[in-house]
Amino acid sequence: MHARTMLLSLVVLVGGVGVARPELAELPLRVAAPAYDAVTQASVRNLATALQSYSLDTGGVDTVTVEDLAGWGWVPQDTTAVTIWVSGDEFRVLAQDVRPGASAYEYTNVGTGGGPADLDVAASRVDEPVAGVTIRPLTAG
């Protein structure tokens, strides 16, 4: 009974503060961000595997589509913003969950001779990510 009272008090406090200070209403979502990040990391790894498999099968990733990647086992999450840059057999992926506090993750095989590379936390977050997948040409620079 005491635990329920404390939980109810916390909910009321967070709700009341959220009305007074909207940025504080996001606090519970920011606390959950590590869980979103784990899902994003797994999705990026699966995407990289799908891109590598597609490239091996077709000779490159220049013409890859989201539907093609689904055939290799990767389906985008409804809450993730994903940008894929492609050129020949090289690609770069940047993905971030759109919910507050989530980190952006990057995977690239550029400069690795088409081999595996490490998944990195991107240097900066996308300011206001929008869920969906964008595929663009990879250009030098």
Short mmCIF file of C-alpha atoms in Angstrom, two decimals:
data_model
loop_
_atom_site.label_atom_id
_atom_site.label_comp_id
_atom_site.label_asym_id
_atom_site.label_seq_id
_atom_site.Cartn_x
_atom_site.Cartn_y
_atom_site.Cartn_z
CA MET A 1 0.00 0.00 0.00
CA HIS A 2 2.83 2.38 0.88
CA ALA A 3 4.54 1.70 -2.48
CA ARG A 4 1.34 2.49 -4.38
CA THR A 5 0.96 5.77 -2.52
CA MET A 6 4.56 6.73 -3.33
CA LEU A 7 4.06 5.80 -7.00
CA LEU A 8 0.85 7.82 -7.21
CA SER A 9 2.60 10.79 -5.58
CA LEU A 10 5.43 10.54 -8.09
CA VAL A 11 2.99 10.40 -11.02
CA VAL A 12 1.10 13.45 -9.71
CA LEU A 13 4.35 15.32 -9.10
CA VAL A 14 5.72 14.58 -12.57
CA GLY A 15 2.37 15.41 -14.16
CA GLY A 16 2.06 18.65 -12.21
CA VAL A 17 5.61 19.71 -12.99
CA GLY A 18 5.03 18.77 -16.64
CA VAL A 19 2.15 21.21 -16.85
CA ALA A 20 4.22 23.96 -15.25
CA ARG A 21 7.49 23.18 -17.10
CA PRO A 22 6.96 21.23 -20.34
CA GLU A 23 10.66 20.30 -20.68
CA LEU A 24 10.42 18.43 -17.37
CA ALA A 25 7.52 16.38 -18.72
CA GLU A 26 10.07 14.73 -21.06
CA LEU A 27 12.21 13.60 -18.13
CA PRO A 28 10.63 10.12 -17.84
CA LEU A 29 11.16 9.63 -21.60
CA ARG A 30 14.82 10.68 -21.32
CA VAL A 31 15.31 8.16 -18.53
CA ALA A 32 14.01 5.45 -20.88
CA ALA A 33 16.35 6.55 -23.71
CA PRO A 34 18.95 3.81 -23.03
CA ALA A 35 16.28 1.21 -23.83
CA TYR A 36 15.53 2.99 -27.13
CA ASP A 37 19.26 3.15 -27.83
CA ALA A 38 19.65 -0.63 -27.45
CA VAL A 39 16.91 -1.19 -30.01
CA THR A 40 18.47 1.37 -32.38
CA GLN A 41 21.91 -0.28 -32.06
CA ALA A 42 20.47 -3.70 -32.86
CA SER A 43 18.54 -2.28 -35.82
CA VAL A 44 21.67 -0.59 -37.23
CA ARG A 45 23.65 -3.84 -36.96
CA ASN A 46 20.84 -5.72 -38.73
CA LEU A 47 20.69 -3.00 -41.39
CA ALA A 48 24.45 -3.21 -41.98
CA THR A 49 24.19 -6.99 -42.38
CA ALA A 50 21.31 -6.58 -44.83
CA LEU A 51 23.25 -3.97 -46.82
CA GLN A 52 26.36 -6.18 -46.97
CA SER A 53 24.27 -9.18 -48.03
CA TYR A 54 22.49 -7.15 -50.71
CA SER A 55 25.83 -5.83 -51.97
CA LEU A 56 27.33 -9.32 -52.21
CA ASP A 57 24.25 -10.57 -54.08
CA THR A 58 23.92 -7.68 -56.54
CA GLY A 59 27.45 -6.29 -56.76
CA GLY A 60 26.69 -3.00 -55.00
CA VAL A 61 24.19 -0.98 -53.01
CA ASP A 62 23.54 1.91 -55.43
CA THR A 63 20.02 0.73 -56.25
CA VAL A 64 18.98 -0.66 -52.85
CA THR A 65 15.47 0.07 -51.57
CA VAL A 66 13.79 -0.43 -48.21
CA GLU A 67 11.85 -3.30 -49.78
CA ASP A 68 15.11 -4.93 -50.88
CA LEU A 69 16.46 -4.66 -47.34
CA ALA A 70 13.29 -6.27 -45.96
CA GLY A 71 14.11 -9.25 -48.16
CA TRP A 72 17.42 -9.49 -46.29
CA GLY A 73 15.75 -9.31 -42.87
CA TRP A 74 15.81 -5.58 -42.00
CA VAL A 75 12.60 -3.67 -41.43
CA PRO A 76 12.73 -0.08 -40.12
CA GLN A 77 11.32 0.70 -36.69
CA ASP A 78 8.34 3.08 -36.53
CA THR A 79 10.20 5.36 -34.11
CA THR A 80 13.60 5.53 -35.81
CA ALA A 81 15.00 8.09 -38.23
CA VAL A 82 17.44 6.37 -40.60
CA THR A 83 19.58 7.88 -43.34
CA ILE A 84 21.57 5.55 -45.61
CA TRP A 85 24.24 6.86 -47.98
CA VAL A 86 25.28 4.42 -50.74
CA SER A 87 27.93 4.21 -53.45
CA GLY A 88 29.16 1.03 -55.13
CA ASP A 89 29.69 -1.46 -52.32
CA GLU A 90 30.20 1.25 -49.67
CA PHE A 91 27.57 2.64 -47.36
CA ARG A 92 27.12 4.80 -44.29
CA VAL A 93 24.14 4.60 -41.93
CA LEU A 94 22.99 7.14 -39.35
CA ALA A 95 20.07 6.18 -37.12
CA GLN A 96 18.39 7.69 -34.08
CA ASP A 97 15.19 6.98 -32.20
CA VAL A 98 12.92 10.02 -32.44
CA ARG A 99 11.97 10.01 -28.76
CA PRO A 100 13.66 12.51 -26.40
CA GLY A 101 17.11 11.69 -25.10
CA ALA A 102 17.99 9.02 -27.64
CA SER A 103 21.49 8.87 -29.12
CA ALA A 104 22.36 8.71 -32.81
CA TYR A 105 24.36 5.71 -34.04
CA GLU A 106 26.54 5.45 -37.11
CA TYR A 107 27.85 2.50 -39.07
CA THR A 108 30.03 2.74 -42.13
CA ASN A 109 32.08 0.41 -44.24
CA VAL A 110 33.62 3.32 -46.18
CA GLY A 111 37.36 2.90 -46.31
CA THR A 112 37.25 -0.68 -45.03
CA GLY A 113 37.29 -2.30 -48.45
CA GLY A 114 33.67 -3.33 -48.02
CA GLY A 115 34.44 -5.29 -44.86
CA PRO A 116 32.90 -4.94 -41.43
CA ALA A 117 33.35 -1.81 -39.33
CA ASP A 118 32.44 -0.82 -35.80
CA LEU A 119 29.17 0.74 -34.70
CA ASP A 120 29.81 4.17 -33.23
CA VAL A 121 27.82 6.70 -31.29
CA ALA A 122 27.52 9.56 -33.75
CA ALA A 123 29.34 12.77 -32.82
CA SER A 124 26.08 14.68 -32.53
CA ARG A 125 22.42 13.96 -32.31
CA VAL A 126 20.00 14.84 -35.04
CA ASP A 127 18.26 17.96 -33.71
CA GLU A 128 14.70 16.90 -34.44
CA PRO A 129 14.75 13.50 -36.06
CA VAL A 130 11.73 12.41 -38.08
CA ALA A 131 10.90 8.71 -38.25
CA GLY A 132 11.46 7.13 -41.63
CA VAL A 133 14.18 5.98 -44.02
CA THR A 134 16.06 8.14 -46.51
CA ILE A 135 18.51 6.66 -49.02
CA ARG A 136 20.99 9.08 -50.63
CA PRO A 137 24.11 8.84 -52.80
CA LEU A 138 27.39 8.76 -50.88
CA THR A 139 29.61 11.55 -52.12
CA ALA A 140 33.20 12.33 -51.23
CA GLY A 141 33.78 15.29 -49.01
#
